[in-house]
Coordinates of C-alpha atoms and ligand atoms in Angstrom, one line a residue:
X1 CA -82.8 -56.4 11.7
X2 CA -83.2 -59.9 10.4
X3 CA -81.4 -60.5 7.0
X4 CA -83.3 -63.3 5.8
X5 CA -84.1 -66.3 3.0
X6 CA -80.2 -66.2 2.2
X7 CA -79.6 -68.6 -0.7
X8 CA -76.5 -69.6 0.6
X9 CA -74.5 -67.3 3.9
X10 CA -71.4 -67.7 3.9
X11 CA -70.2 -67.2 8.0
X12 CA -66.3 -68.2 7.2
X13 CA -66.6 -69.0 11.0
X14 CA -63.6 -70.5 13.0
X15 CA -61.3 -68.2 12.5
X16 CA -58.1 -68.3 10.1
X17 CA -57.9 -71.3 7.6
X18 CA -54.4 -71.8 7.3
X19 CA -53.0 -74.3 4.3
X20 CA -55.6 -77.2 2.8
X21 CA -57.8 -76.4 5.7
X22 CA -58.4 -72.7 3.6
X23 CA -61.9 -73.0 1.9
X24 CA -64.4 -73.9 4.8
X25 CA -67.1 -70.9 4.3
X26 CA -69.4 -72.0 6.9
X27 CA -72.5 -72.2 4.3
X28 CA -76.1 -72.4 5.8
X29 CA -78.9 -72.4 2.9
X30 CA -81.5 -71.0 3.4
X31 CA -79.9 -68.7 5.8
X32 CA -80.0 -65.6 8.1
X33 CA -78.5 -63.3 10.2
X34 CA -79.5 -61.1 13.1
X35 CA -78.2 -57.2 13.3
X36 CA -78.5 -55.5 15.9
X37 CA -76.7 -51.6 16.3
X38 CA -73.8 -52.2 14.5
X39 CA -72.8 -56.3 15.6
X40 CA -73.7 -59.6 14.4
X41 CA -76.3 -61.4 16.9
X42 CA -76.8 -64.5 15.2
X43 CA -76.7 -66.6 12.2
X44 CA -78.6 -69.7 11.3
X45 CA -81.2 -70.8 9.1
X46 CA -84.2 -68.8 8.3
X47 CA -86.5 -70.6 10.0
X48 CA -85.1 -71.3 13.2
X49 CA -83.9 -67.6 13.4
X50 CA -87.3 -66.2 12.5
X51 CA -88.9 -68.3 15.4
X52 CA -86.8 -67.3 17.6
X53 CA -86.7 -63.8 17.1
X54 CA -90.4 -62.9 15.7
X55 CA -91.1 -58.8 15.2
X56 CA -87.4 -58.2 14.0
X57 CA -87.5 -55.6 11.0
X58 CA -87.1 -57.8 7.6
X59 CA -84.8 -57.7 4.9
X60 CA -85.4 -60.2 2.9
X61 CA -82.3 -62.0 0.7
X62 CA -84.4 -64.7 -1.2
X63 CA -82.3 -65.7 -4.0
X64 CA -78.9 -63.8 -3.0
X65 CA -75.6 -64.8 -1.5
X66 CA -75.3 -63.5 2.2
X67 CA -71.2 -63.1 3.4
X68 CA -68.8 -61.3 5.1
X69 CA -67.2 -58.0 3.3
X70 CA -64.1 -58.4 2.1
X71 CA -61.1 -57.0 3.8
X72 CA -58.3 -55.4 1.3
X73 CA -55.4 -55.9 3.8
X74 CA -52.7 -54.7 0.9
X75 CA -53.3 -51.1 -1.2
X76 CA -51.3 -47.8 -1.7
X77 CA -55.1 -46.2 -1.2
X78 CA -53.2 -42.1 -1.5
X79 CA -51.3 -41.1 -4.5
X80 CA -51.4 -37.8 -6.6
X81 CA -51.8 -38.1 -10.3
X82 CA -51.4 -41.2 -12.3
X83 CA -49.3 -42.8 -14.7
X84 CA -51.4 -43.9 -17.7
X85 CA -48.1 -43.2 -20.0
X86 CA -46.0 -45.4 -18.6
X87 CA -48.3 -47.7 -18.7
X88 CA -47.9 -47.4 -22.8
X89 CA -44.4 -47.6 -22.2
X90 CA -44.4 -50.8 -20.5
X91 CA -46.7 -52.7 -23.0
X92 CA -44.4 -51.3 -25.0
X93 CA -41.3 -54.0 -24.0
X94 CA -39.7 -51.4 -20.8
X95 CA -39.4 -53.4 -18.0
X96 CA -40.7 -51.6 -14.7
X97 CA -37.5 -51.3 -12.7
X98 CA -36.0 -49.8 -15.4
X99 CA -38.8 -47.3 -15.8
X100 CA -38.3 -46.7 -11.9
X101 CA -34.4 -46.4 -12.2
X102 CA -34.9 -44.0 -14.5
X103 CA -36.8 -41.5 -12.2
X104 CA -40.2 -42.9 -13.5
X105 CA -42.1 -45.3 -12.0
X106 CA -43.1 -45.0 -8.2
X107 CA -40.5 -41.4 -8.2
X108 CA -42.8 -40.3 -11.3
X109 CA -46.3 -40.5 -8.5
X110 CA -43.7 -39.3 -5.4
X111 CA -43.5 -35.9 -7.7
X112 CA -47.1 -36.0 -8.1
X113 CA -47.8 -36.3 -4.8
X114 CA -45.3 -33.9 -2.6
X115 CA -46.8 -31.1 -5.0
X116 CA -50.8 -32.0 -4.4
X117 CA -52.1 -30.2 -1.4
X118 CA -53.8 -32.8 0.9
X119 CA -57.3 -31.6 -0.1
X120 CA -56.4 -32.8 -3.6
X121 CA -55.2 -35.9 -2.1
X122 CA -58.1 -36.3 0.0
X123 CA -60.1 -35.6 -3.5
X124 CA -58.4 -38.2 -5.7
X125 CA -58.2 -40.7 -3.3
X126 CA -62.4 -40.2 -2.0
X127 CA -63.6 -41.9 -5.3
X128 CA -61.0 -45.2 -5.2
X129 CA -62.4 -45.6 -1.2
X130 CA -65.9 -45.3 -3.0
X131 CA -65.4 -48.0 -5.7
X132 CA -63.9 -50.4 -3.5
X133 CA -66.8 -50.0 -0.8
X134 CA -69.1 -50.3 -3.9
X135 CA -67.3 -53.5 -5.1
X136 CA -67.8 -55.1 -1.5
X137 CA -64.3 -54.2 0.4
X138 CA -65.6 -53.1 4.3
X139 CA -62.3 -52.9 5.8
X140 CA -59.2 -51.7 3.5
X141 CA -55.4 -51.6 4.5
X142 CA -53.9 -48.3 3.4
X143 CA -50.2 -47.2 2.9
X144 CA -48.2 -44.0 2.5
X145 CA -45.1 -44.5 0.2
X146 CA -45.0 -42.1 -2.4
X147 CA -44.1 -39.0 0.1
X148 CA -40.2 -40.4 0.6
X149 CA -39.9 -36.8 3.0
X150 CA -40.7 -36.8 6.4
X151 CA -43.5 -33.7 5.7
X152 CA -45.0 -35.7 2.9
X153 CA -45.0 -39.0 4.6
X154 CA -46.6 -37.4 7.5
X155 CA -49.1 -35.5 5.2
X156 CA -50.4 -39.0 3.9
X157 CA -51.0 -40.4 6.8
X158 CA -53.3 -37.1 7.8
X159 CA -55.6 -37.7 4.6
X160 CA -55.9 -41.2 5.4
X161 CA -57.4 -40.3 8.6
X162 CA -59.2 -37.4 7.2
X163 CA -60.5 -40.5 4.9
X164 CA -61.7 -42.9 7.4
X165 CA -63.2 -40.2 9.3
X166 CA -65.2 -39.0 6.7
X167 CA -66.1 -42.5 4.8
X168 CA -67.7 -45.8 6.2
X169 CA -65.2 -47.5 5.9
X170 CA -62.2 -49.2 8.4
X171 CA -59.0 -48.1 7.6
X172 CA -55.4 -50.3 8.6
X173 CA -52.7 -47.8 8.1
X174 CA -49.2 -48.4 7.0
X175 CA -46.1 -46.4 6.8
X176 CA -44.2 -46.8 3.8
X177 CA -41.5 -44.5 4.2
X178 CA -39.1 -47.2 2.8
X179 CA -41.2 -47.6 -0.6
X180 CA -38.7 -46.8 -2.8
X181 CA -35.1 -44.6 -2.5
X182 CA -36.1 -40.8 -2.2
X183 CA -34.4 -38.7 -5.4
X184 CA -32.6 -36.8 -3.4
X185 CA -30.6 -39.9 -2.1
X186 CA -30.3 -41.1 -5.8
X187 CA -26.5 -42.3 -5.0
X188 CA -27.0 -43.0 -1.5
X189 CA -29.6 -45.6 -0.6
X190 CA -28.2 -46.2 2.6
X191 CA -28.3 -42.2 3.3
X192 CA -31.9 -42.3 3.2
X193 CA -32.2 -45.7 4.9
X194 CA -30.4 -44.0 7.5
X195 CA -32.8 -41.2 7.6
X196 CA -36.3 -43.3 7.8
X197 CA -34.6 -45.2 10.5
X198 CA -33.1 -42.5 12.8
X199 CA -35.6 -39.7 11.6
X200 CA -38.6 -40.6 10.2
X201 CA -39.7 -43.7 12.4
X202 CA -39.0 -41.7 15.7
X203 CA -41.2 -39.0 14.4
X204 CA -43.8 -41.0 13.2
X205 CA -44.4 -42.3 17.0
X206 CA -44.4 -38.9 18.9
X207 CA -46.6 -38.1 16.0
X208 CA -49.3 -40.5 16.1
X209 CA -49.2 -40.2 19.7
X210 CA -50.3 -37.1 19.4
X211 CA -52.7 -37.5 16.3
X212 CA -54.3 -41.0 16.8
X213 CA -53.6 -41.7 20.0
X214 CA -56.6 -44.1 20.6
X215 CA -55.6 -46.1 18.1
X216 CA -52.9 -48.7 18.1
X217 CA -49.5 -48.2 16.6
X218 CA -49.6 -48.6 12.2
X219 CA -48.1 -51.1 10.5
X220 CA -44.4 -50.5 8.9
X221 CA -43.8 -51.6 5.6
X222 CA -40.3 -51.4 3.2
X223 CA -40.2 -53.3 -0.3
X224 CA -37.4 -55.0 -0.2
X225 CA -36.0 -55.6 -4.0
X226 CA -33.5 -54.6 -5.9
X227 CA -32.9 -51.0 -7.0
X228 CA -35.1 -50.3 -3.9
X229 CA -34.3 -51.7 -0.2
X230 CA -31.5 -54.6 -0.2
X231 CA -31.7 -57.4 2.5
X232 CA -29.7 -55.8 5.1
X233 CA -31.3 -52.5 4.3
X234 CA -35.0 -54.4 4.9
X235 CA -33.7 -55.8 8.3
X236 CA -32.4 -52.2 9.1
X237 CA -35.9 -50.9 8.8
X238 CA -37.6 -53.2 10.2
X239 CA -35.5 -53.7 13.4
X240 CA -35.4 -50.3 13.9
X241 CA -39.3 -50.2 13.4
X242 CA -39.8 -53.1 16.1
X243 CA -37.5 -51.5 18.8
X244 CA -40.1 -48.3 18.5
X245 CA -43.1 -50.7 19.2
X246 CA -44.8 -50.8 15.8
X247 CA -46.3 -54.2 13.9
X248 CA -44.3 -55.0 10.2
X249 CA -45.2 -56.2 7.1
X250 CA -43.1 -56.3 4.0
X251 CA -43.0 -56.0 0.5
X252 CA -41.1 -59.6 -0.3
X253 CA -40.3 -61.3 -3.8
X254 CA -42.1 -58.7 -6.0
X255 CA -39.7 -59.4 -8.9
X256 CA -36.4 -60.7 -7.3
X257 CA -35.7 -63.4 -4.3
X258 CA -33.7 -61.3 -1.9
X259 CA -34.9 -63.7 1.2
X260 CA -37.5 -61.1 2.2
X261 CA -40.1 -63.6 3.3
X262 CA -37.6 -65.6 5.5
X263 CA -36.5 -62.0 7.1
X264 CA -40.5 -61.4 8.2
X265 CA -41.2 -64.4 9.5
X266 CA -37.8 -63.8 11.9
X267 CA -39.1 -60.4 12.9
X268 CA -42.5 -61.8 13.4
X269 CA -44.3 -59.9 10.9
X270 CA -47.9 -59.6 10.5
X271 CA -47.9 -60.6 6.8
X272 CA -45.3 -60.9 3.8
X273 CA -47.0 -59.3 0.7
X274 CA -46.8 -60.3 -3.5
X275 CA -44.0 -63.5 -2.7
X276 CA -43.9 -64.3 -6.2
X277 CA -40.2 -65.3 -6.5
X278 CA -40.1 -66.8 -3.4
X279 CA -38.1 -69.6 -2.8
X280 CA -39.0 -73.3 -1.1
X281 CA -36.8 -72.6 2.2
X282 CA -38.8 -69.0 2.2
X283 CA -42.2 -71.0 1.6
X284 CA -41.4 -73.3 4.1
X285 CA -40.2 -70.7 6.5
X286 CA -43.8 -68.8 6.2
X287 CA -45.8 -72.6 6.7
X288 CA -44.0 -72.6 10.3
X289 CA -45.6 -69.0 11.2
X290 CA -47.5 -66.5 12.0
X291 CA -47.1 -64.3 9.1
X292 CA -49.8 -64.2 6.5
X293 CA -48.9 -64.9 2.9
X294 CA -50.3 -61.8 1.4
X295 CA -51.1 -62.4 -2.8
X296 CA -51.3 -60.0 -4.8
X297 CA -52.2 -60.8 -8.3
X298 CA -53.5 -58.0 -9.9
X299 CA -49.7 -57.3 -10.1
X300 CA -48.4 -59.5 -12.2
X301 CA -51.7 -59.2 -14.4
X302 CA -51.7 -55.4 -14.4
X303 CA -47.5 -55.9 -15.5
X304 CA -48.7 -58.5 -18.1
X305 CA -46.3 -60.6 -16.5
X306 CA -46.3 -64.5 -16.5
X307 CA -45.4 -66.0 -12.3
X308 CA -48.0 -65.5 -10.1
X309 CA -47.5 -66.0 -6.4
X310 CA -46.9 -70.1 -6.1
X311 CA -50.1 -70.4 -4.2
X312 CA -50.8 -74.2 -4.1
X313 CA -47.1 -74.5 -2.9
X314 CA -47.9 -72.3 0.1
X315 CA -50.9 -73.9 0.9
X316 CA -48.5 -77.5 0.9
X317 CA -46.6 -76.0 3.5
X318 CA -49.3 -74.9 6.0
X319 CA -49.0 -71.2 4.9
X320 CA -51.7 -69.1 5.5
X321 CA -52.6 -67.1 2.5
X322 CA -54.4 -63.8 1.8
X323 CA -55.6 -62.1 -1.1
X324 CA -55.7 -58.2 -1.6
X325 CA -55.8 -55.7 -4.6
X326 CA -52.5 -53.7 -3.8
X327 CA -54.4 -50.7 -5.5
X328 CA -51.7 -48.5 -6.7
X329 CA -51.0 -46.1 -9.5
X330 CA -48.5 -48.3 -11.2
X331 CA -48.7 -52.0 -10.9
X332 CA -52.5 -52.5 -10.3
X333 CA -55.1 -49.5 -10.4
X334 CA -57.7 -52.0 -9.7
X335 CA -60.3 -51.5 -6.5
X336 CA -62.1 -54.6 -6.4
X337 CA -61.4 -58.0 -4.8
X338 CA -64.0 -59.5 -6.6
X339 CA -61.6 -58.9 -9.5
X340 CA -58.7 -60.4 -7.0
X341 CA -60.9 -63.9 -6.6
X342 CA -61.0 -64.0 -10.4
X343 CA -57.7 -63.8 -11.1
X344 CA -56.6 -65.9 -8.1
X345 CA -58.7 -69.0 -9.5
X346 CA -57.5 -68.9 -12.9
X347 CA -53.8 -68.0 -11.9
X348 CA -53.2 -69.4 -8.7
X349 CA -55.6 -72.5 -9.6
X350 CA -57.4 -71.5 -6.1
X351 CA -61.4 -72.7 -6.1
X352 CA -63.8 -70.1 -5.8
X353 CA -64.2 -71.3 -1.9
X354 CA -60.0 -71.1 -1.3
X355 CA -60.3 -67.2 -2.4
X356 CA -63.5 -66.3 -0.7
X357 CA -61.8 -67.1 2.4
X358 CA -58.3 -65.6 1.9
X359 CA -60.2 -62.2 1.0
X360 CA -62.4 -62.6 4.4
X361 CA -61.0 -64.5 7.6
X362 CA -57.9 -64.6 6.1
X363 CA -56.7 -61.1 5.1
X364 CA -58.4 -59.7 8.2
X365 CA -55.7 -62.0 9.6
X366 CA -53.1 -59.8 7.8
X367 CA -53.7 -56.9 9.4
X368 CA -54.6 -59.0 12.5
X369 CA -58.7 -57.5 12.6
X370 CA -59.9 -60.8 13.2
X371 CA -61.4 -59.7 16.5
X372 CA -63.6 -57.3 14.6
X373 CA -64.4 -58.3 10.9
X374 CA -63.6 -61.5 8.3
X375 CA -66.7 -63.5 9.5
X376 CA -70.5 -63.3 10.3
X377 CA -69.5 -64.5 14.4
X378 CA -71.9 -63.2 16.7
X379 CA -70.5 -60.1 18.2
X380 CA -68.6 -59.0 15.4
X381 CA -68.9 -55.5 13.4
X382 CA -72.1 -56.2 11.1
X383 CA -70.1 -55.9 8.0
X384 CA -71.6 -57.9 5.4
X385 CA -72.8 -58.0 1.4
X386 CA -76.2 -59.7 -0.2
X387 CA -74.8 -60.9 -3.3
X388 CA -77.0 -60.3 -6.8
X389 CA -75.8 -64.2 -7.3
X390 CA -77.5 -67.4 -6.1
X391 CA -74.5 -69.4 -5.2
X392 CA -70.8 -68.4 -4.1
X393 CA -69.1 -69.8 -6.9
X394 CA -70.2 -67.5 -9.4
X395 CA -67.6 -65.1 -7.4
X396 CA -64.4 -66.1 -9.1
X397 CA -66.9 -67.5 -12.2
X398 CA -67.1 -64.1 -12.9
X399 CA -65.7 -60.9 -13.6
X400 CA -65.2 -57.5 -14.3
X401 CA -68.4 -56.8 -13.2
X402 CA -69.9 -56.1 -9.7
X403 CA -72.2 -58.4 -8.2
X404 CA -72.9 -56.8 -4.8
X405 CA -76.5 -55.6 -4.8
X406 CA -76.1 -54.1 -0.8
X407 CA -73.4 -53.3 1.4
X408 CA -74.0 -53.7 4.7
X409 CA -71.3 -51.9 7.1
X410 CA -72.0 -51.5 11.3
X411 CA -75.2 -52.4 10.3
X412 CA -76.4 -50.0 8.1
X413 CA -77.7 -50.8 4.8
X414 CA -76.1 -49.2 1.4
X415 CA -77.5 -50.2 -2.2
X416 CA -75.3 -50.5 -4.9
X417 CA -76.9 -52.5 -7.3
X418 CA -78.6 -51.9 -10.9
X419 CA -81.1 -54.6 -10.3
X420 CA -80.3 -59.0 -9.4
X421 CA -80.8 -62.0 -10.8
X422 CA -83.7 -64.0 -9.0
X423 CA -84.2 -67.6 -10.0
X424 CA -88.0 -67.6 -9.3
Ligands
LIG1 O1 -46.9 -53.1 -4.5 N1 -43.8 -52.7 -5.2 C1 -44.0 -51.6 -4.8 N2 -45.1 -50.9 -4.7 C2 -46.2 -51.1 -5.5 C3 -46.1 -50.5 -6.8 C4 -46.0 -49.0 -6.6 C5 -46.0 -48.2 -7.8 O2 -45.5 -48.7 -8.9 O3 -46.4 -47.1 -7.7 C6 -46.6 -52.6 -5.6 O4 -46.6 -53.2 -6.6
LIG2 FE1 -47.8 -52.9 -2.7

């Protein structure tokens, strides 16, 4: 199939765009892209692709924006229940680490969830995989967290399976089993640090031996902040994590600098997610690595809180930054990353190109895809959106709307649209 008469495609070709090189979309007007099975053949301008491959079945994009889907590479896709009452509360003046020290907060959804029977799960967490693939998101990262038991944890990680088996969509699965302190070890953090290390995380790789064996090992994950994992607790996890083989990320700088960012980039994690608080020697530190910067900023918006991740300051130091949703029940129920790009330009000062990028090439870098998806490169999965807009930048211009008009995933078509704006 030729995709044709793009406005503008973006191909976000090159690979990562790490600090003030972040922005280069690759833009061909008048452009198009040839699909074959489920990979990208070539992209070029119309004309040139239309002469050289006559007879291909048309679709025609006159007047759209051709890209690459966006790739979510941070949310907490399965939870049970929600927590629309706290969410009173906190507009209310309580702060949410007192709501979670409390037995609210993330142990208010880890109640919800250890008594919904994974069907249920499977059934609240269909319709959030729906609206993201509807808002554009091809490829979505997806963590467990709000079991805190080794049954529950394992349970979670069964419906997100069951998920990407039945959807269209790619799934990158996380273990979070260090997402907050379970109740039962409500005066003994390092008790149940102690178990996810010397329990859970051996368990969870005889398990997915057996359960996803042709897939590589997931990602572990621990958010490390106060009244959840400490410093030496985050290192623990992680450590114990990398001696058993499997790739980390971390929750880092949420609300507190505890040095988290510094401790992934030692460990030579894939990404450091939400970095808020983080410090200069932690900024600097991730501008030396590997490990994506991972923003988040429907967190602080969805907290009505004032610091967003110090973006421009990342991009200074050669960082190489990500955007994602970080879709959860309490901080940021919010499934679209064209939301994300919104937010990221007004709070994060990042131009419409900057965001486009770190929700493509970029966050497929965080949870290291890049092989696969992130750009329109020949032989990559033919993952891609026509646009109901005639030029990028109305992506970040706008909001709270959807301006997809077709998703296009291993080259099948999908149309989500209510109708587009053509300029002639
Ligand atoms: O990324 N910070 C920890 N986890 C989530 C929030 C989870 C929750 O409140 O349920 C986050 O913001
Ligand atoms: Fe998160």
């Amino acid at each position: 199939m030729l995709i044709h008469s793009a406005s503008q495609l973006l191909t976000l070709a090159g690979g990562p765009q790490r600090g003030r090189d972040l922005g280069h979309l690759g833009l061909i007007e008048d452009g198009a892209v040839l699909i074959r099975d489920e990979k990208i053949v070539a992209t070029g301008p119309t004309a040139e692709l239309r002469a050289a491959y006559p007879g291909e079945p048309l679709l025609d994009a006159y007047g759209c924006v051709v890209m690459p889907g966006f790739v979510d590479p941070h949310t907490h896709l399965i939870w049970g229940g929600d927590r629309a009452a706290e969410f009173e509360m906190k507009m209310s003046g309580k702060p949410y680490l007192e709501i979670l020290a409390a037995g609210g907060g993330i142990l208010s959804t880890v109640r919800q969830t250890r008594t919904a029977s994974i069907e249920a799960l499977i059934a609240q967490a269909r319709p959030r995989l729906f609206r993201m693939f509807a808002h554009g998101t091809t490829t979505v990262e997806a963590k467990t967290g709000y079991g805190l038991q080794t049954a529950t944890e394992l349970r979670l990680l069964k419906a997100l399976l069951a998920l990407e088996d039945e959807s269209r969509m790619d799934l990158a699965i996380t273990f979070l089993g260090a997402h907050a302190i379970a109740p039962e070890f409500r005066d003994d953090p390092q008790g149940y640090t102690d178990l996810v290390c010397e329990t859970m995380l051996p368990i969870l790789r005889q398990w997915w031996e057996t359960h996803a064996p042709e897939r590589g090992l997931p990602f572990v994950d621990v958010f490390c902040e106060n009244k959840a994992f400490d410093l030496a607790q985050s290192r623990q996890v992680l450590t114990r994590a990398r001696e058993l083989g499997f790739p980390l990320k971390i929750h880092a700088d949420e609300f507190d600098n505890l040095g988290g960012a510094s401790l992934a980039v030692e460990l030579g994690a894939v990404s450091a997610d939400h970095l808020v608080k983080t410090s200069a020697a932690d900024i600097a530190a991730l501008g030396r690595s590997e490990t994506v910067a991972v923003s988040l900023p429907c967190t602080p918006f969805g907290l009505a809180e004032h610091d967003y991740t110090p973006a421009q300051a990342i991009l200074e130091a050669n960082g190489i930054l990500a955007l994602a949703t970080d879709c959860n029940p309490g901080t940021a129920w919010n499934e679209s990353m064209q939301f994300v790009i919104a937010l990221a330009c007004r709070a994060m000062k990042l131009t419409p190109a900057q965001a486009i990028a770190a929700s493509t090439i970029n966050s497929a870098h965080a949870i290291r895809m890049t092989d696969k998806v992130g750009s329109l490169d020949p032989g990559k999965q033919a993952d891609l959106l026509i646009l109901s807009v005639p030029d990028y930048r109305h992506l970040g211009y706008r909001f709270g709307t959807n301006l997809v008009r077709q998703v296009i995933k291993k080259g099948r078509v999908y149309s989500v649209d209510v109708g587009y704006y053509r300029t002639a």
